[in-house]
């Protein structure tokens, strides 16, 4: 695998994928849906849709989590892997599903107004109350 590709998979290995090109650094979302989806807060790196190559796509299931987005997960082990908005040209990928080393860093926290009361957010990383990094 070249330095411009990153491999990843779900916990059981049924869904394998590659990212072609460098993904963005990680953004952590603290909204209620992401917390319920992941069990904590959900973090993601982003790539253009055509930079995500999924092997064994039949093992991947999608859940319409809102009228504007859906979330991809392994139909066998339930690993939460992807988030994509219908109107966006990119897909969000769970960095925990990527093989190490990722060389990524968490650079922002969004929806912190909805953060859980059972964890602290790093005060040295930019925080935004809503889903946009201008809020």
Backbone as JSON, one array per atom type, in Angstrom:
{
  "sequence": "XXXXXXXXXXXXXXXXXXXXXXXXXXXXXXXXXXXXXXXXXXXXXXXXXXXXXXXXXXXXXXXXXXXXXXXXXXXXXXXXXXXXXXXXXXXXXXXXXXXXXXXXXXXXXXXXXXXXXXXXXXXXXXXXXXXXXXX",
  "N": [[0.84, -1.17, 0.0], [0.54, 2.21, -0.82], [1.92, 5.39, 0.37], [-0.12, 7.11, 0.06], [-2.45, 5.8, 0.42], [-4.8, 4.37, 2.64], [-5.65, 1.66, 4.59], [-8.53, 0.01, 5.96], [-10.89, -1.51, 8.25], [-13.78, -3.24, 9.58], [-14.54, -4.46, 12.92], [-14.79, -7.28, 12.82], [-13.76, -7.87, 10.36], [-15.27, -8.32, 8.07], [-16.11, -6.17, 6.48], [-14.04, -4.43, 4.49], [-11.95, -1.71, 3.54], [-10.48, 0.94, 1.54], [-8.81, 4.05, 1.59], [-8.11, 6.38, -0.76], [-5.63, 8.65, -1.22], [-4.86, 11.44, 0.97], [-6.57, 11.55, 3.99], [-8.58, 13.98, 5.81], [-7.66, 15.65, 8.88], [-8.92, 14.66, 12.11], [-12.26, 15.21, 13.21], [-14.25, 15.56, 16.03], [-17.5, 14.67, 16.95], [-20.08, 15.59, 19.12], [-22.82, 15.38, 19.22], [-26.15, 14.27, 20.12], [-27.12, 12.12, 18.53], [-24.76, 11.06, 17.36], [-23.45, 10.28, 19.7], [-25.17, 8.3, 20.67], [-24.99, 6.54, 18.55], [-22.33, 5.69, 18.59], [-21.73, 5.13, 21.22], [-20.19, 6.77, 22.7], [-18.54, 9.73, 21.98], [-18.55, 10.54, 18.46], [-15.94, 10.24, 16.19], [-14.37, 11.44, 13.22], [-12.66, 11.22, 10.09], [-12.32, 12.72, 6.88], [-12.98, 12.1, 3.42], [-13.07, 12.54, -0.18], [-16.0, 11.24, -1.82], [-15.41, 9.49, -3.96], [-12.93, 8.62, -3.24], [-13.12, 6.64, -1.43], [-12.95, 3.26, -1.29], [-14.72, 0.4, -1.16], [-14.52, -2.91, -0.14], [-16.28, -5.98, -0.38], [-18.93, -4.95, -0.29], [-21.51, -5.87, 0.07], [-21.64, -6.69, 2.68], [-21.91, -4.43, 4.09], [-24.1, -2.25, 5.72], [-26.56, 0.35, 5.61], [-27.93, 2.99, 7.5], [-30.56, 5.22, 7.63], [-30.13, 7.93, 9.28], [-31.16, 10.43, 9.55], [-33.16, 12.85, 7.75], [-31.35, 13.91, 6.02], [-28.95, 12.48, 6.0], [-26.95, 9.43, 6.2], [-25.73, 6.46, 7.85], [-23.06, 4.18, 7.79], [-22.48, 0.74, 8.52], [-21.07, -2.38, 9.68], [-22.77, -5.29, 8.8], [-22.46, -7.59, 10.2], [-20.81, -7.44, 12.64], [-21.5, -4.96, 13.6], [-19.9, -2.68, 13.7], [-19.47, 0.82, 13.63], [-18.85, 2.69, 10.85], [-19.01, 4.63, 8.7], [-20.23, 7.89, 7.71], [-22.44, 9.77, 5.82], [-23.6, 12.63, 4.2], [-26.42, 13.33, 2.17], [-26.23, 15.46, 0.41], [-23.56, 16.05, 0.13], [-20.2, 15.91, -1.16], [-18.38, 14.32, 0.03], [-17.31, 11.73, 2.31], [-17.55, 10.65, 5.67], [-15.29, 8.97, 7.76], [-14.68, 6.53, 10.21], [-11.93, 6.96, 12.19], [-10.87, 5.07, 13.91], [-11.25, 2.69, 12.65], [-9.28, 2.52, 10.81], [-6.18, 1.11, 9.73], [-3.19, 1.2, 11.66], [-0.1, 2.95, 11.18], [-1.97, 5.99, 11.41], [-1.34, 8.68, 11.23], [-2.89, 10.87, 11.84], [-4.6, 13.58, 13.5], [-6.7, 14.83, 16.13], [-8.44, 17.68, 15.51], [-10.56, 19.37, 16.08], [-13.62, 19.85, 17.94], [-17.03, 19.34, 17.58], [-20.49, 20.33, 18.05], [-20.5, 20.61, 20.83], [-22.25, 21.63, 22.65], [-24.06, 19.66, 23.08], [-22.68, 17.71, 24.37], [-21.85, 14.76, 26.26], [-22.21, 14.14, 29.81], [-20.26, 12.67, 30.99], [-17.61, 12.74, 30.32], [-14.61, 14.65, 29.63], [-13.73, 17.34, 27.5], [-10.88, 17.99, 25.61], [-9.34, 20.93, 26.49], [-7.49, 22.25, 24.95], [-8.01, 21.87, 22.3], [-9.77, 23.21, 19.55], [-13.2, 24.11, 20.05], [-16.64, 23.89, 19.17], [-19.95, 25.01, 19.42], [-22.08, 24.14, 17.83], [-22.85, 22.22, 14.78], [-21.32, 23.35, 12.8], [-18.12, 24.75, 12.09], [-18.04, 27.41, 12.61], [-19.58, 28.19, 14.58]],
  "CA": [[0.0, 0.0, 0.0], [1.36, 3.42, -0.93], [1.75, 6.36, 1.45], [-1.34, 7.86, -0.23], [-3.59, 4.93, 0.65], [-4.99, 3.91, 4.01], [-6.56, 0.52, 4.66], [-9.32, -0.06, 7.17], [-11.87, -2.6, 8.3], [-14.62, -3.34, 10.77], [-13.94, -5.29, 13.97], [-14.73, -8.7, 12.45], [-13.06, -8.0, 9.09], [-16.17, -8.57, 6.94], [-16.07, -4.98, 5.64], [-12.7, -3.86, 4.33], [-11.99, -0.56, 2.64], [-9.27, 1.72, 1.34], [-8.93, 5.47, 1.31], [-7.09, 6.79, -1.73], [-5.32, 10.04, -0.93], [-4.74, 11.76, 2.4], [-7.8, 12.02, 4.63], [-8.43, 15.16, 6.66], [-7.5, 15.34, 10.29], [-10.14, 14.16, 12.74], [-13.21, 16.08, 13.9], [-15.07, 14.79, 16.97], [-18.86, 15.2, 17.08], [-20.66, 15.27, 20.41], [-24.28, 15.46, 19.17], [-26.81, 13.13, 20.75], [-27.18, 10.99, 17.61], [-23.42, 10.46, 17.27], [-23.15, 9.61, 20.97], [-25.95, 7.06, 20.72], [-24.48, 5.68, 17.48], [-21.01, 5.16, 18.91], [-21.58, 4.81, 22.63], [-19.34, 7.81, 23.29], [-18.71, 10.69, 20.89], [-18.1, 9.91, 17.23], [-14.87, 10.99, 15.54], [-14.3, 11.08, 11.8], [-11.83, 11.86, 9.1], [-13.16, 12.89, 5.7], [-12.38, 11.94, 2.09], [-14.07, 12.61, -1.24], [-16.73, 9.96, -1.98], [-14.74, 8.58, -4.89], [-11.67, 8.16, -2.65], [-13.43, 5.5, -0.56], [-13.15, 2.03, -2.05], [-15.21, -0.59, -0.2], [-14.53, -4.31, -0.54], [-17.38, -6.73, 0.25], [-19.97, -3.97, 0.0], [-22.73, -6.57, 0.49], [-21.59, -6.84, 4.13], [-22.1, -3.1, 4.64], [-25.49, -1.8, 5.81], [-26.72, 1.78, 5.79], [-29.08, 3.41, 8.29], [-30.94, 6.62, 7.4], [-30.17, 8.49, 10.63], [-31.92, 11.68, 9.46], [-33.63, 13.06, 6.37], [-30.27, 14.43, 5.19], [-27.71, 11.72, 6.09], [-27.02, 8.02, 6.55], [-24.55, 5.94, 8.53], [-22.71, 2.84, 7.34], [-21.97, -0.15, 9.55], [-20.94, -3.78, 9.32], [-23.99, -6.03, 9.11], [-22.11, -8.74, 11.05], [-20.35, -7.08, 13.99], [-22.1, -3.7, 14.0], [-18.95, -1.56, 13.76], [-19.87, 2.05, 12.95], [-17.73, 2.97, 9.96], [-19.12, 5.76, 7.78], [-21.34, 8.85, 7.77], [-22.45, 10.6, 4.61], [-24.76, 13.49, 3.92], [-26.88, 13.14, 0.8], [-25.87, 16.62, -0.4], [-22.12, 16.32, 0.22], [-19.33, 15.13, -2.06], [-17.4, 13.62, 0.85], [-17.81, 10.75, 3.28], [-16.82, 10.63, 6.93], [-14.8, 7.62, 8.04], [-14.23, 6.36, 11.58], [-10.48, 6.75, 12.18], [-10.56, 3.86, 14.67], [-11.32, 1.55, 11.74], [-8.1, 2.54, 9.94], [-4.97, 0.44, 10.2], [-2.14, 2.11, 12.14], [-0.27, 4.28, 11.74], [-2.83, 6.86, 10.6], [-0.71, 10.0, 11.14], [-3.96, 11.86, 11.95], [-4.75, 14.22, 14.81], [-8.0, 15.45, 16.35], [-8.21, 19.12, 15.4], [-11.72, 20.16, 16.51], [-14.78, 19.19, 18.52], [-18.26, 20.05, 17.2], [-21.71, 20.03, 18.81], [-20.14, 20.44, 22.23], [-23.4, 21.99, 23.47], [-24.78, 18.42, 23.35], [-21.73, 16.73, 24.89], [-22.24, 13.96, 27.42], [-21.7, 14.62, 31.1], [-19.4, 11.61, 31.53], [-16.25, 12.89, 29.82], [-14.11, 16.02, 29.47], [-13.19, 17.64, 26.17], [-9.56, 18.62, 25.69], [-9.47, 22.38, 26.37], [-6.51, 22.78, 24.0], [-8.49, 21.63, 20.94], [-10.91, 24.1, 19.28], [-14.53, 23.58, 20.31], [-17.72, 24.64, 18.54], [-21.2, 24.59, 20.06], [-22.94, 23.49, 16.86], [-22.22, 21.33, 13.82], [-20.42, 24.08, 11.91], [-16.96, 25.26, 12.82], [-18.12, 28.86, 12.75], [-20.59, 28.45, 15.62]],
  "C": [[0.89, 1.24, 0.0], [1.08, 4.36, 0.23], [0.48, 7.18, 1.25], [-2.58, 6.99, -0.14], [-3.6, 4.5, 2.11], [-5.99, 2.78, 3.98], [-7.32, 0.57, 5.98], [-10.29, -1.22, 7.1], [-12.71, -2.48, 9.55], [-13.94, -4.27, 11.77], [-13.81, -6.75, 13.56], [-14.04, -8.94, 11.11], [-13.95, -8.26, 7.88], [-16.21, -7.4, 5.97], [-14.65, -4.44, 5.65], [-12.79, -2.72, 3.33], [-10.63, 0.08, 2.53], [-9.65, 3.17, 1.11], [-7.78, 5.83, 0.38], [-6.86, 8.28, -1.56], [-5.28, 10.27, 0.57], [-6.08, 12.21, 2.94], [-7.52, 13.27, 5.46], [-8.08, 14.72, 8.07], [-8.88, 15.08, 10.89], [-10.94, 15.28, 13.4], [-14.06, 15.18, 14.79], [-16.43, 15.45, 17.12], [-19.49, 14.68, 18.36], [-22.19, 15.35, 20.4], [-24.89, 14.18, 19.74], [-26.86, 11.92, 19.82], [-25.83, 10.3, 17.49], [-23.07, 9.72, 18.55], [-23.93, 8.3, 21.08], [-25.43, 6.05, 19.7], [-23.19, 4.98, 17.9], [-20.87, 4.67, 20.35], [-20.72, 5.81, 23.39], [-19.55, 9.04, 22.42], [-18.15, 10.04, 19.64], [-17.06, 10.81, 16.58], [-14.78, 10.53, 14.09], [-13.23, 11.88, 11.08], [-12.68, 11.91, 7.83], [-12.34, 12.7, 4.42], [-13.46, 12.18, 1.05], [-14.73, 11.24, -1.42], [-15.99, 8.98, -2.88], [-13.38, 8.11, -4.39], [-11.86, 7.01, -1.68], [-13.76, 4.3, -1.42], [-13.5, 0.94, -1.04], [-15.17, -1.97, -0.84], [-15.67, -4.98, 0.21], [-18.51, -5.79, 0.64], [-21.28, -4.62, 0.44], [-22.79, -6.73, 2.0], [-21.84, -5.52, 4.85], [-23.58, -2.75, 4.61], [-25.5, -0.3, 6.05], [-28.01, 2.06, 6.56], [-29.34, 4.88, 8.01], [-31.16, 7.26, 8.77], [-30.9, 9.83, 10.69], [-32.41, 11.81, 8.02], [-32.5, 13.52, 5.45], [-28.99, 13.59, 5.21], [-27.99, 10.26, 6.42], [-25.68, 7.58, 7.12], [-24.32, 4.5, 8.1], [-22.08, 2.02, 8.44], [-21.88, -1.57, 9.03], [-22.2, -4.53, 9.73], [-23.73, -7.26, 9.97], [-21.78, -8.31, 12.48], [-20.91, -5.75, 14.48], [-21.16, -2.52, 14.08], [-19.48, -0.35, 12.99], [-18.66, 2.55, 12.16], [-17.81, 4.28, 9.21], [-20.34, 6.64, 8.1], [-21.28, 9.62, 6.47], [-23.76, 11.35, 4.5], [-25.14, 13.3, 2.46], [-26.4, 14.26, -0.13], [-24.37, 16.92, -0.43], [-21.33, 15.42, -0.73], [-18.23, 14.4, -1.29], [-18.1, 12.63, 1.76], [-16.92, 10.82, 4.51], [-16.5, 9.19, 7.27], [-14.3, 7.58, 9.49], [-12.72, 6.09, 11.59], [-10.05, 5.51, 12.97], [-10.62, 2.6, 13.82], [-10.11, 1.48, 10.81], [-6.94, 1.77, 10.57], [-3.94, 1.49, 10.62], [-0.88, 1.93, 11.3], [-1.14, 5.14, 10.82], [-2.19, 8.21, 10.33], [-1.76, 11.11, 11.16], [-3.98, 12.44, 13.36], [-6.16, 14.78, 14.92], [-7.78, 16.95, 16.42], [-9.4, 19.98, 15.82], [-12.78, 19.24, 17.11], [-16.0, 20.01, 18.13], [-19.43, 19.55, 18.04], [-21.43, 19.84, 20.29], [-21.27, 20.88, 23.16], [-24.22, 20.75, 23.84], [-23.88, 17.35, 23.97], [-22.27, 15.99, 26.12], [-21.61, 14.5, 28.68], [-20.71, 13.65, 31.73], [-17.98, 11.67, 30.98], [-15.89, 14.37, 29.72], [-13.54, 16.17, 28.06], [-11.89, 18.39, 26.35], [-9.7, 20.14, 25.49], [-8.49, 23.0, 25.38], [-6.9, 22.56, 22.54], [-9.69, 22.54, 20.7], [-12.24, 23.38, 19.45], [-15.58, 24.5, 19.71], [-19.05, 24.12, 19.07], [-22.12, 23.83, 19.12], [-22.17, 22.65, 15.86], [-21.25, 22.03, 12.86], [-19.29, 24.69, 12.71], [-16.9, 26.77, 12.8], [-19.16, 29.2, 13.81], [-19.98, 28.35, 17.01]]
}
